Every structure is written in structure tokens, then in C-alpha cells.
Coordinates of N, CA and C in Angstrom, one line a residue:
M1 N 45.0 5.9 -56.2 CA 43.4 4.8 -56.1 C 43.0 6.2 -56.0
Q2 N 41.5 5.9 -56.6 CA 40.5 7.1 -57.3 C 39.6 7.1 -55.6
E3 N 38.9 8.2 -55.2 CA 38.6 8.7 -54.3 C 37.0 7.8 -54.1
E4 N 36.0 7.2 -55.2 CA 34.9 6.3 -55.4 C 35.6 5.2 -55.1
A5 N 36.7 4.6 -55.0 CA 37.8 3.2 -54.8 C 37.5 3.3 -53.4
K6 N 38.7 4.6 -52.7 CA 38.3 4.4 -51.5 C 37.3 4.3 -50.6
Y7 N 36.3 5.4 -50.8 CA 34.8 5.2 -50.7 C 34.2 3.6 -50.3
W8 N 34.1 2.9 -50.9 CA 33.6 2.0 -51.0 C 34.2 0.7 -50.1
Y9 N 35.6 0.6 -50.3 CA 36.5 -0.2 -49.5 C 36.4 0.2 -47.4
L10 N 36.1 1.3 -48.0 CA 36.3 1.9 -46.2 C 34.5 1.6 -45.9
H11 N 33.8 1.5 -46.8 CA 32.1 2.0 -46.5 C 32.0 0.3 -46.1
D12 N 32.6 -0.4 -46.7 CA 31.9 -2.4 -47.3 C 33.0 -2.6 -46.3
H13 N 34.0 -2.3 -45.4 CA 34.4 -2.7 -44.4 C 34.4 -2.8 -43.3
Q14 N 34.2 -3.9 -42.5 CA 33.9 -4.4 -41.1 C 34.2 -3.2 -40.2
L15 N 34.9 -2.6 -40.2 CA 35.1 -1.9 -39.2 C 34.9 -0.1 -39.4
F16 N 34.7 0.3 -40.9 CA 34.2 1.8 -40.8 C 32.7 1.7 -41.4
S17 N 32.1 0.5 -41.5 CA 30.7 0.3 -42.2 C 29.4 0.7 -40.9
V18 N 30.2 1.3 -39.6 CA 28.9 1.7 -38.4 C 29.2 3.7 -39.2
L19 N 30.0 3.9 -39.6 CA 29.7 5.8 -40.5 C 28.9 5.8 -41.3
S20 N 28.6 7.0 -41.4 CA 27.4 7.2 -42.3 C 28.3 7.5 -43.4
R21 N 27.4 8.1 -44.5 CA 27.9 8.3 -46.0 C 28.8 9.7 -45.8
E22 N 29.1 10.4 -44.8 CA 29.0 12.0 -45.1 C 31.0 11.1 -44.2
E23 N 30.2 11.0 -43.4 CA 31.4 10.5 -42.1 C 32.9 9.6 -42.8
N24 N 32.1 8.3 -43.9 CA 33.2 8.5 -45.1 C 33.4 8.3 -45.9
R25 N 33.0 9.6 -46.7 CA 33.6 10.3 -47.3 C 34.8 11.3 -46.7
A26 N 34.3 12.0 -45.5 CA 35.3 12.9 -44.9 C 36.8 11.6 -44.4
L27 N 36.6 10.8 -44.5 CA 37.5 9.9 -43.9 C 38.3 9.0 -45.2
C28 N 38.0 8.7 -46.5 CA 38.6 9.2 -47.2 C 40.3 10.2 -47.8
L29 N 40.0 11.3 -46.6 CA 40.9 11.9 -47.3 C 42.4 11.8 -45.6
I30 N 42.2 11.0 -45.3 CA 43.6 10.4 -44.4 C 44.0 9.0 -44.9
P31 N 43.8 8.4 -44.5 CA 44.4 7.0 -45.2 C 45.3 6.8 -46.6
N32 N 46.5 6.7 -46.2 CA 47.2 6.2 -47.5 C 47.0 4.8 -48.1
F33 N 46.7 4.5 -49.3 CA 46.2 3.2 -50.3 C 47.9 2.7 -51.2
K34 N 48.1 1.7 -51.2 CA 49.3 1.8 -51.4 C 49.3 0.1 -52.0
T35 N 50.1 -0.4 -53.1 CA 49.5 -1.9 -53.5 C 51.5 -2.8 -54.0
V36 N 51.9 -3.5 -53.1 CA 53.1 -4.4 -53.2 C 53.2 -5.7 -53.8
K37 N 53.6 -6.2 -54.5 CA 53.7 -7.4 -55.5 C 54.4 -8.7 -54.7
K38 N 54.8 -9.8 -54.4 CA 54.9 -10.8 -53.9 C 56.5 -10.7 -53.6
N39 N 56.7 -11.1 -52.2 CA 57.5 -10.7 -51.3 C 58.4 -9.4 -51.1
E40 N 57.3 -8.5 -51.1 CA 57.7 -7.3 -50.9 C 57.8 -6.9 -50.0
I41 N 58.4 -6.0 -49.0 CA 58.1 -5.8 -47.9 C 57.3 -4.7 -47.5
L42 N 56.9 -4.2 -46.6 CA 55.9 -3.2 -46.2 C 55.6 -2.8 -45.6
Y43 N 56.0 -3.0 -44.6 CA 55.6 -2.5 -42.9 C 57.0 -3.1 -41.9
F44 N 57.8 -2.4 -41.2 CA 58.8 -2.9 -40.0 C 58.1 -2.4 -38.7
S45 N 58.0 -3.3 -37.6 CA 57.3 -3.1 -36.7 C 58.3 -0.7 -35.6
H46 N 59.7 -1.2 -36.5 CA 60.4 -0.3 -35.6 C 60.6 0.8 -36.8
D47 N 59.8 1.3 -37.2 CA 60.0 2.4 -38.3 C 58.9 3.4 -37.8
D48 N 59.2 4.9 -38.5 CA 60.0 6.0 -37.5 C 58.2 6.0 -37.3
E49 N 57.6 6.2 -38.4 CA 56.2 6.5 -38.0 C 54.8 5.3 -38.0
Q50 N 55.0 5.9 -36.7 CA 53.1 4.5 -36.8 C 52.2 4.4 -36.6
R51 N 51.9 2.6 -37.8 CA 50.6 3.5 -38.4 C 49.7 1.7 -38.2
L52 N 48.4 2.6 -38.5 CA 47.9 0.7 -38.2 C 47.5 0.4 -39.5
Y53 N 47.5 -0.6 -39.8 CA 47.1 -1.4 -41.5 C 46.2 -1.8 -41.5
T54 N 45.6 -2.2 -42.4 CA 44.4 -3.2 -42.8 C 44.4 -3.1 -44.3
I55 N 43.9 -5.1 -45.0 CA 44.1 -5.2 -45.8 C 42.7 -5.3 -46.6
K56 N 43.1 -4.0 -48.0 CA 41.9 -4.7 -48.8 C 42.1 -5.6 -49.5
S57 N 43.1 -6.7 -49.9 CA 42.7 -7.3 -50.8 C 44.3 -8.1 -51.1
G58 N 44.2 -8.9 -51.5 CA 45.8 -10.0 -50.9 C 46.1 -11.0 -49.6
T59 N 47.3 -11.5 -49.7 CA 47.8 -12.2 -48.3 C 48.8 -12.1 -47.9
L60 N 49.3 -11.8 -46.9 CA 50.9 -11.3 -45.9 C 51.0 -12.4 -44.9
K61 N 52.4 -12.0 -44.4 CA 52.7 -12.9 -43.4 C 53.6 -12.2 -42.8
I62 N 53.6 -12.2 -41.2 CA 53.8 -11.3 -40.6 C 54.8 -12.1 -40.0
I63 N 56.1 -11.7 -39.9 CA 57.8 -12.4 -39.4 C 58.0 -12.1 -38.7
L64 N 58.7 -12.5 -36.9 CA 59.0 -12.2 -36.2 C 60.8 -12.7 -36.0
V65 N 61.2 -11.4 -35.8 CA 62.7 -11.5 -35.9 C 63.0 -11.9 -33.9
D66 N 63.9 -12.8 -33.6 CA 64.6 -12.7 -32.1 C 65.7 -12.0 -32.4
A67 N 66.2 -11.8 -31.3 CA 67.4 -10.7 -30.7 C 68.5 -11.8 -31.2
E68 N 68.4 -12.6 -32.1 CA 70.2 -13.8 -32.6 C 69.6 -13.4 -33.8
G69 N 68.3 -12.9 -34.5 CA 68.5 -12.7 -35.9 C 66.9 -13.6 -36.7
N70 N 67.3 -15.5 -36.1 CA 66.3 -15.9 -36.5 C 65.2 -15.4 -36.4
E71 N 64.3 -16.0 -37.8 CA 62.8 -15.3 -38.3 C 62.1 -16.2 -38.4
T72 N 61.0 -16.1 -37.6 CA 59.5 -16.7 -37.4 C 58.8 -16.6 -38.0
V73 N 57.7 -17.3 -39.1 CA 57.0 -16.7 -39.3 C 55.2 -16.6 -37.7
K74 N 54.8 -15.3 -37.7 CA 54.0 -14.8 -36.8 C 52.8 -15.4 -36.8
E75 N 52.0 -14.7 -38.2 CA 51.4 -15.3 -38.4 C 50.8 -14.9 -40.0
I76 N 49.2 -15.2 -40.4 CA 49.3 -15.1 -41.8 C 48.1 -14.3 -41.5
L77 N 47.7 -13.3 -42.6 CA 47.0 -12.6 -42.6 C 46.3 -12.2 -43.7
R78 N 44.9 -11.7 -43.9 CA 43.9 -11.6 -45.1 C 43.3 -10.4 -45.2
S79 N 42.5 -10.2 -46.0 CA 41.7 -9.3 -47.2 C 41.1 -8.5 -45.6
G80 N 40.3 -7.7 -44.9 CA 40.1 -6.6 -43.8 C 40.5 -7.3 -41.7
D81 N 41.7 -7.9 -42.4 CA 42.2 -7.9 -41.5 C 43.5 -7.1 -41.0
L82 N 43.8 -6.3 -39.2 CA 44.3 -5.6 -38.9 C 46.5 -5.6 -38.3
F83 N 46.8 -4.7 -38.8 CA 48.0 -5.4 -38.5 C 49.0 -4.3 -38.1
G84 N 49.9 -4.0 -37.8 CA 51.0 -3.0 -37.1 C 50.4 -2.6 -35.5
Q85 N 50.3 -1.0 -35.4 CA 50.4 -0.3 -34.2 C 48.2 0.0 -34.0
Y86 N 48.1 -1.8 -33.4 CA 46.3 -1.6 -33.3 C 46.1 -1.0 -32.0
T87 N 47.1 -1.4 -31.3 CA 47.7 -0.6 -29.6 C 47.2 0.6 -29.7
F88 N 46.5 1.3 -29.0 CA 46.7 3.0 -28.1 C 48.2 2.8 -27.6
D89 N 49.4 1.8 -26.8 CA 50.1 1.8 -26.0 C 51.2 0.9 -26.3
E90 N 52.0 1.0 -25.2 CA 53.6 -0.1 -26.2 C 54.0 -0.8 -25.8
M91 N 52.7 -1.9 -26.1 CA 52.8 -3.5 -25.6 C 53.4 -4.3 -27.2
N92 N 53.5 -4.0 -28.3 CA 54.2 -4.5 -29.4 C 55.5 -3.4 -29.1
E93 N 56.0 -2.8 -28.8 CA 57.5 -2.1 -28.8 C 58.6 -2.5 -28.4
N94 N 58.8 -4.4 -27.8 CA 59.8 -4.6 -28.1 C 59.6 -5.5 -28.8
E95 N 58.3 -5.8 -30.1 CA 58.5 -6.8 -30.8 C 58.9 -6.4 -32.4
D96 N 60.6 -7.2 -32.4 CA 60.6 -6.7 -33.9 C 60.4 -7.7 -34.5
E97 N 59.4 -7.3 -35.8 CA 59.1 -7.5 -36.9 C 58.3 -6.8 -38.4
Y98 N 57.9 -7.4 -39.0 CA 57.9 -7.2 -40.6 C 56.5 -7.8 -40.9
A99 N 55.8 -7.4 -42.4 CA 55.2 -7.6 -43.1 C 55.5 -7.7 -44.5
V100 N 55.4 -8.9 -45.0 CA 55.7 -9.1 -46.2 C 54.6 -9.9 -47.2
A101 N 54.6 -9.8 -48.3 CA 53.1 -10.1 -49.4 C 53.6 -11.3 -49.6
V102 N 52.7 -12.8 -49.8 CA 52.7 -13.5 -50.2 C 51.9 -14.5 -51.1
S103 N 51.4 -13.2 -51.6 CA 49.9 -13.2 -52.7 C 50.8 -13.0 -53.8
D104 N 50.4 -12.5 -55.0 CA 50.7 -11.9 -55.9 C 51.0 -10.2 -56.4
K105 N 49.6 -9.5 -55.4 CA 49.5 -8.2 -55.1 C 48.8 -8.2 -53.9
V106 N 49.2 -7.2 -53.1 CA 48.3 -6.5 -52.1 C 48.4 -5.5 -51.9
V107 N 46.9 -5.2 -51.5 CA 46.4 -3.7 -51.3 C 46.2 -3.1 -50.2
I108 N 47.3 -2.0 -49.4 CA 47.1 -1.9 -48.2 C 46.4 -0.4 -47.9
C109 N 45.3 -0.5 -46.9 CA 45.2 0.9 -46.2 C 45.7 1.0 -44.6
S110 N 46.3 2.4 -45.0 CA 47.0 2.7 -43.5 C 46.8 4.2 -43.0
F111 N 46.9 4.7 -41.8 CA 46.3 5.2 -41.0 C 47.5 5.5 -39.6
K112 N 48.5 6.8 -39.9 CA 49.0 7.5 -38.5 C 47.9 7.1 -37.7
Q113 N 48.6 6.7 -36.5 CA 48.2 6.0 -35.7 C 47.7 7.2 -34.4
N114 N 48.6 8.5 -34.6 CA 47.6 9.5 -34.5 C 46.3 9.9 -34.7
D115 N 46.2 10.3 -36.4 CA 45.4 10.0 -37.2 C 44.3 9.2 -36.5
F116 N 44.5 8.3 -36.6 CA 43.4 7.2 -36.7 C 42.8 7.3 -34.5
E117 N 43.9 7.7 -34.2 CA 43.2 7.6 -32.5 C 42.5 8.7 -32.1
N118 N 42.5 9.8 -33.3 CA 41.8 11.1 -33.1 C 40.3 10.6 -33.9
I119 N 40.5 10.2 -34.9 CA 39.1 9.6 -34.9 C 38.0 8.7 -34.4
V120 N 38.6 7.9 -33.5 CA 38.3 7.0 -32.8 C 38.0 7.7 -31.7
K121 N 38.4 8.9 -31.2 CA 38.1 9.2 -30.0 C 36.3 10.4 -30.3
K122 N 36.9 10.6 -31.8 CA 35.4 11.2 -31.7 C 33.9 10.9 -32.4
N123 N 34.1 9.0 -32.7 CA 33.0 8.5 -33.0 C 33.6 7.2 -31.8
P124 N 31.6 7.7 -30.7 CA 32.1 6.3 -30.3 C 31.4 5.3 -31.0
Q125 N 30.4 4.6 -31.6 CA 30.2 3.8 -32.2 C 31.8 2.9 -33.2
L126 N 32.4 3.6 -33.6 CA 33.5 3.3 -34.0 C 34.5 2.6 -33.4
A127 N 34.6 3.5 -32.0 CA 35.2 2.7 -30.8 C 35.1 1.3 -30.6
I128 N 33.9 1.3 -30.4 CA 33.2 0.4 -29.8 C 33.7 -0.7 -31.2
R129 N 33.3 -0.5 -32.2 CA 33.6 -1.7 -32.8 C 35.2 -1.7 -33.5
Y130 N 35.6 -1.0 -32.9 CA 37.4 -1.0 -33.2 C 37.8 -2.0 -31.8
T131 N 37.1 -1.7 -30.6 CA 37.9 -2.9 -29.6 C 37.3 -3.7 -29.3
K132 N 35.9 -4.2 -30.5 CA 35.4 -5.1 -30.6 C 36.5 -6.7 -31.3
L133 N 36.8 -5.7 -32.5 CA 38.1 -6.2 -33.6 C 39.5 -6.6 -33.0
V134 N 39.3 -6.0 -32.4 CA 41.5 -5.7 -31.7 C 41.2 -7.1 -30.6
G135 N 40.1 -7.1 -29.3 CA 39.6 -8.0 -28.5 C 39.4 -9.5 -29.7
F136 N 38.8 -9.1 -30.2 CA 38.5 -11.0 -31.5 C 40.7 -11.2 -32.0
K137 N 40.8 -9.8 -32.3 CA 42.1 -10.6 -32.8 C 43.3 -11.0 -31.5
L138 N 43.4 -10.6 -30.0 CA 44.2 -11.0 -29.6 C 43.4 -12.4 -29.0
K139 N 42.5 -12.4 -28.8 CA 41.7 -13.8 -28.2 C 42.2 -14.9 -29.5
R140 N 42.4 -14.3 -31.2 CA 42.7 -15.5 -31.4 C 44.6 -16.3 -31.1
I141 N 44.9 -14.7 -31.0 CA 46.4 -15.0 -30.4 C 46.6 -15.8 -29.0
S142 N 45.3 -15.6 -28.5 CA 45.8 -16.2 -27.0 C 45.5 -17.9 -27.2
N143 N 44.1 -17.5 -28.3 CA 43.9 -19.3 -28.5 C 45.1 -20.2 -29.1
N144 N 45.8 -19.6 -29.6 CA 47.3 -20.0 -30.6 C 48.0 -19.9 -30.0
Y145 N 48.6 -19.7 -28.9 CA 49.5 -20.2 -28.3 C 48.5 -21.2 -26.8
T146 N 47.1 -21.5 -26.6 CA 46.7 -22.3 -26.0 C 47.2 -23.7 -26.9
N147 N 46.8 -23.8 -27.5 CA 47.2 -24.3 -28.3 C 48.5 -25.0 -28.2
L148 N 49.2 -24.4 -28.4 CA 50.6 -24.8 -28.6 C 51.3 -25.2 -26.8
M149 N 51.0 -25.2 -26.0 CA 50.8 -26.0 -24.9 C 49.8 -26.9 -24.4
F150 N 49.0 -27.1 -25.2 CA 48.0 -28.3 -24.4 C 47.8 -29.3 -25.6
K151 N 48.0 -29.0 -27.0 CA 47.1 -30.6 -27.9 C 49.2 -30.3 -28.1
D152 N 48.8 -32.2 -28.8 CA 50.2 -32.4 -29.3 C 50.7 -31.7 -31.1
V153 N 52.0 -32.0 -31.6 CA 52.1 -31.4 -33.1 C 50.9 -31.9 -34.1
R154 N 50.5 -33.0 -33.9 CA 49.9 -33.3 -34.9 C 48.1 -32.8 -34.9
T155 N 47.6 -32.4 -33.6 CA 46.8 -31.6 -33.8 C 46.9 -30.5 -33.8
R156 N 47.9 -29.8 -33.6 CA 48.3 -28.3 -34.1 C 48.3 -27.8 -35.4
F157 N 48.7 -29.4 -35.9 CA 48.7 -29.2 -37.5 C 47.1 -29.4 -38.5
A158 N 46.7 -30.2 -37.8 CA 45.2 -30.1 -38.7 C 44.4 -29.4 -38.2
L159 N 44.6 -28.2 -37.2 CA 44.0 -27.4 -36.9 C 44.5 -26.8 -37.5
F160 N 45.7 -26.1 -37.7 CA 46.1 -25.0 -38.6 C 45.6 -25.2 -40.0
L161 N 45.9 -26.4 -40.5 CA 45.1 -26.8 -41.8 C 43.7 -26.4 -42.6
K162 N 43.1 -27.0 -41.0 CA 41.5 -26.7 -40.7 C 41.1 -25.3 -41.2
D163 N 41.8 -24.7 -40.1 CA 41.6 -23.1 -40.4 C 42.1 -22.5 -41.4
W164 N 43.5 -22.9 -41.9 CA 43.8 -22.1 -43.7 C 42.5 -22.3 -44.9
A165 N 42.0 -23.9 -44.6 CA 41.6 -24.4 -46.1 C 39.7 -23.5 -45.7
I166 N 39.8 -23.1 -44.8 CA 37.6 -22.4 -44.5 C 37.4 -21.1 -44.5
K167 N 39.5 -20.5 -43.9 CA 39.3 -19.4 -44.7 C 40.0 -19.0 -46.3
E168 N 40.6 -19.9 -46.1 CA 40.2 -19.8 -48.5 C 39.2 -20.3 -48.8
G169 N 38.7 -20.9 -48.8 CA 37.8 -21.7 -48.9 C 36.2 -20.9 -49.4
N170 N 36.2 -19.6 -49.1 CA 35.0 -19.3 -49.3 C 33.7 -20.1 -49.0
G171 N 33.3 -20.2 -47.8 CA 32.1 -21.3 -47.6 C 32.0 -22.4 -48.3
Q172 N 33.2 -23.2 -48.6 CA 33.0 -24.1 -49.2 C 33.8 -25.4 -47.9
T173 N 32.9 -26.5 -48.0 CA 34.1 -27.6 -47.0 C 35.0 -28.6 -47.9
K174 N 34.6 -29.2 -48.5 CA 34.6 -30.2 -49.6 C 35.7 -29.6 -50.2
N175 N 36.6 -30.2 -50.8 CA 37.2 -30.2 -52.2 C 37.9 -28.7 -52.0
I176 N 38.7 -28.4 -50.7 CA 38.6 -26.3 -50.8 C 40.0 -26.5 -51.4
V177 N 40.8 -26.0 -52.4 CA 42.0 -25.8 -52.9 C 42.8 -24.4 -52.8
V178 N 43.4 -24.7 -51.8 CA 44.5 -23.8 -50.9 C 45.9 -23.4 -51.5
K179 N 46.2 -22.1 -52.4 CA 47.2 -22.0 -52.6 C 48.4 -22.0 -51.7
N180 N 49.1 -22.1 -52.1 CA 50.1 -23.0 -50.8 C 51.7 -21.7 -51.5
Y181 N 50.8 -21.0 -50.5 CA 52.6 -19.5 -50.2 C 53.1 -19.9 -49.4
L182 N 52.5 -21.1 -48.2 CA 54.1 -21.1 -47.2 C 54.6 -22.3 -47.8
T183 N 56.3 -22.0 -47.0 CA 57.2 -23.2 -46.9 C 56.5 -24.1 -45.7
H184 N 57.4 -25.6 -45.4 CA 57.2 -26.2 -44.7 C 57.7 -25.2 -43.6
N185 N 58.9 -24.6 -43.9 CA 59.2 -24.4 -42.7 C 58.5 -23.3 -42.0
D186 N 57.6 -22.4 -42.5 CA 56.9 -21.5 -42.1 C 56.2 -21.6 -41.5
I187 N 55.2 -23.2 -42.0 CA 54.1 -23.9 -41.5 C 55.0 -24.2 -39.8
A188 N 55.9 -24.4 -39.9 CA 56.5 -25.1 -38.5 C 56.9 -24.0 -37.4
G189 N 56.7 -23.3 -38.2 CA 57.3 -21.9 -37.1 C 55.6 -21.3 -36.1
L190 N 54.8 -21.9 -37.5 CA 53.9 -21.2 -36.6 C 53.0 -22.4 -35.5
I191 N 53.2 -23.6 -35.9 CA 52.5 -24.4 -35.1 C 53.7 -24.9 -33.7
C192 N 55.6 -24.0 -33.9 CA 55.9 -24.9 -33.1 C 56.4 -26.2 -33.4
S193 N 57.0 -26.5 -34.5 CA 57.1 -27.9 -34.8 C 58.7 -27.8 -35.4
T194 N 59.2 -29.0 -36.2 CA 60.2 -28.7 -37.4 C 60.0 -28.6 -38.6
R195 N 60.4 -28.5 -39.6 CA 60.1 -28.6 -41.4 C 60.2 -30.0 -41.2
Q196 N 61.1 -31.0 -41.2 CA 61.4 -32.6 -40.8 C 59.2 -32.6 -41.0
T197 N 59.5 -32.4 -39.3 CA 58.2 -33.0 -39.0 C 57.0 -32.9 -39.8
V198 N 56.9 -31.1 -40.1 CA 55.9 -30.5 -41.2 C 55.3 -31.7 -42.1
T199 N 56.5 -31.4 -42.5 CA 56.5 -33.2 -44.1 C 56.2 -34.2 -43.8
L200 N 56.7 -35.0 -42.3 CA 56.1 -36.0 -42.7 C 54.6 -35.8 -42.0
L201 N 53.8 -35.0 -41.1 CA 52.6 -34.6 -41.1 C 51.7 -35.0 -42.8
F202 N 52.6 -34.2 -43.6 CA 51.3 -33.8 -44.9 C 51.4 -35.2 -45.0
N203 N 52.8 -36.1 -45.4 CA 52.5 -37.1 -46.1 C 51.6 -38.0 -45.6
E204 N 51.7 -38.0 -44.1 CA 50.8 -38.5 -43.5 C 48.7 -38.6 -43.9
L205 N 48.7 -37.3 -43.9 CA 47.3 -36.8 -44.4 C 47.1 -37.3 -46.1
K206 N 47.9 -37.0 -46.6 CA 48.7 -37.4 -47.9 C 47.8 -38.8 -48.1
N207 N 48.6 -39.7 -47.6 CA 48.9 -41.6 -47.6 C 47.5 -41.5 -46.6
A208 N 46.5 -40.5 -46.3 CA 45.7 -41.2 -45.7 C 44.1 -40.3 -46.3
G209 N 44.2 -39.9 -47.8 CA 43.5 -39.7 -48.7 C 43.1 -38.4 -47.8
L210 N 43.2 -37.6 -46.6 CA 42.6 -36.5 -46.6 C 42.8 -35.5 -47.2
I211 N 44.0 -35.3 -48.1 CA 44.5 -34.4 -48.5 C 45.3 -34.9 -49.6
D212 N 45.7 -34.0 -51.2 CA 46.4 -33.9 -52.1 C 47.2 -33.0 -52.1
Y213 N 48.2 -32.7 -52.2 CA 49.1 -31.7 -52.2 C 50.4 -31.7 -53.8
T214 N 51.0 -30.3 -53.5 CA 52.1 -30.0 -54.6 C 52.7 -28.8 -54.0
R215 N 53.3 -28.3 -54.6 CA 54.6 -27.1 -54.9 C 53.5 -26.2 -54.8
S216 N 52.8 -26.0 -55.3 CA 52.0 -24.7 -55.5 C 50.6 -25.2 -55.3
E217 N 50.2 -25.7 -55.4 CA 48.1 -26.2 -54.6 C 48.2 -26.9 -53.4
I218 N 47.5 -27.1 -52.2 CA 46.5 -27.9 -51.5 C 45.3 -28.5 -51.2
I219 N 45.2 -29.8 -51.8 CA 43.6 -29.8 -51.5 C 43.0 -30.3 -50.3
V220 N 42.3 -30.0 -50.1 CA 41.1 -30.9 -48.4 C 40.3 -30.8 -49.3
K221 N 40.3 -32.8 -49.2 CA 38.7 -32.7 -49.2 C 38.0 -32.5 -48.3
D222 N 38.3 -32.6 -47.1 CA 36.8 -32.6 -46.4 C 37.6 -31.8 -45.3
V223 N 37.2 -30.3 -44.8 CA 38.0 -29.9 -43.8 C 37.3 -30.9 -42.2
H224 N 36.4 -30.8 -42.5 CA 35.7 -32.0 -40.6 C 36.1 -32.9 -40.9
Q225 N 36.8 -33.7 -41.5 CA 37.7 -35.1 -41.4 C 39.5 -34.8 -41.4
L226 N 39.2 -33.2 -41.1 CA 41.0 -32.6 -40.2 C 40.8 -32.8 -39.0
A227 N 40.0 -32.1 -37.9 CA 39.7 -32.5 -36.9 C 39.1 -32.2 -36.0

């Protein structure tokens, strides 16, 4: 990737926008940019070299693998999101997970963990911004667990679909077309349900006139009517 393209990506990112022009120019020399195609794996949690990743463009999913080898979709990530070793401790060392591209093309930016830690130590403003972003990410994960514990499966499904549509809708609230890159089994893992139940819930919403869907896309008529 050209240095100028690297600069503008870092300059426009919510994390690095606190840096000066000179600091961003210097930062361009450190990260690695990589492009992967749909269904390519781009990260394993147990890689020897621990890295922090952020998405420049595209969409990917994080797959969690349990001790028996069963795979569950843990989260869906989009442009600007952080993943990988995003904390400076070992809180995620026991999790076995990997990231796979679900859009046609995904461009990622990554830093070696030690390099990024040194950058943060030298820039207090960046440290504060980074702490806030990680805090928001952990809060979102906590909210997901709360929904799993206290909301029924229909509500969990409706909230998931609403959140998905809002993120893909670019400010729209009606007739949002969502590219359907998740299987019913993927969605079942995200809301702690079964594939059969997800299929049933899709059909219920379609019969109620709230959505239309095919294998390739989902059309949400009005996000405010979902939940």
C-alpha cells in the first residue's frame, strides 16, 4: 500500500485522529497492511507473533473454537473495529479463535503488540482514546452476555437483526438492504439458539411484513419495528 494511502487511513481512523500530521507520518512506517479475499483466514489467537488489528475496509467474523473443536461465531467486525491482542495482558490467552473474511475483500492494518504498546506509552492522548475504544468494545461484549441471560430468544434475534441493519444501513432506518453473509447457524451461535429456531424466526418476521429475505440479502422494512 502506498505511504499516502496509509497516512490517510490512520489520519481518519477514530483511534489515530488524535495524533498530529507528523506523528501520523511517522506511524506509517510501523504497521503492516494486508488484503484478503472472502473466506480467507487472517488471524489465529495462538499465533506466535501477537498483533493488534484494525479493519480498514470490509467485514469479517471471529470464530471461537471450544475444547471439542466445535466452532461458534463470536462477533462480526467491520471497518474501524479492533481485534486480536487488543489488551496488554493475558486475559484472552485461553481463548482459541480465528478471524475469517466474509465480504469479498477485507483490508486490515496490524501492529506488533510490543510496537503498539510503545506508541501508546509515548502519547497520552492516544492512550486515553485507546482505553475508551477498548472500554466500548468490552461494554458491547458485556451487553451481549446480558441479553443472553435476561432476554428470550425472539427478543435476542430481533435485537441482533436491528443492530445488524443499523450498522449496514449507513444512517437509513427504512428499507435497509443487508448483504446476507451469515448462515442461520452463524446467527444461532451469536444469539445462543439453534439453526432451526433462527429459520423459524426469520419466517415469522417475513410473514409479519417486517422483513424480506433471500440467500443473498435481507431487507429490513423499518428497524424501529423490530425491537
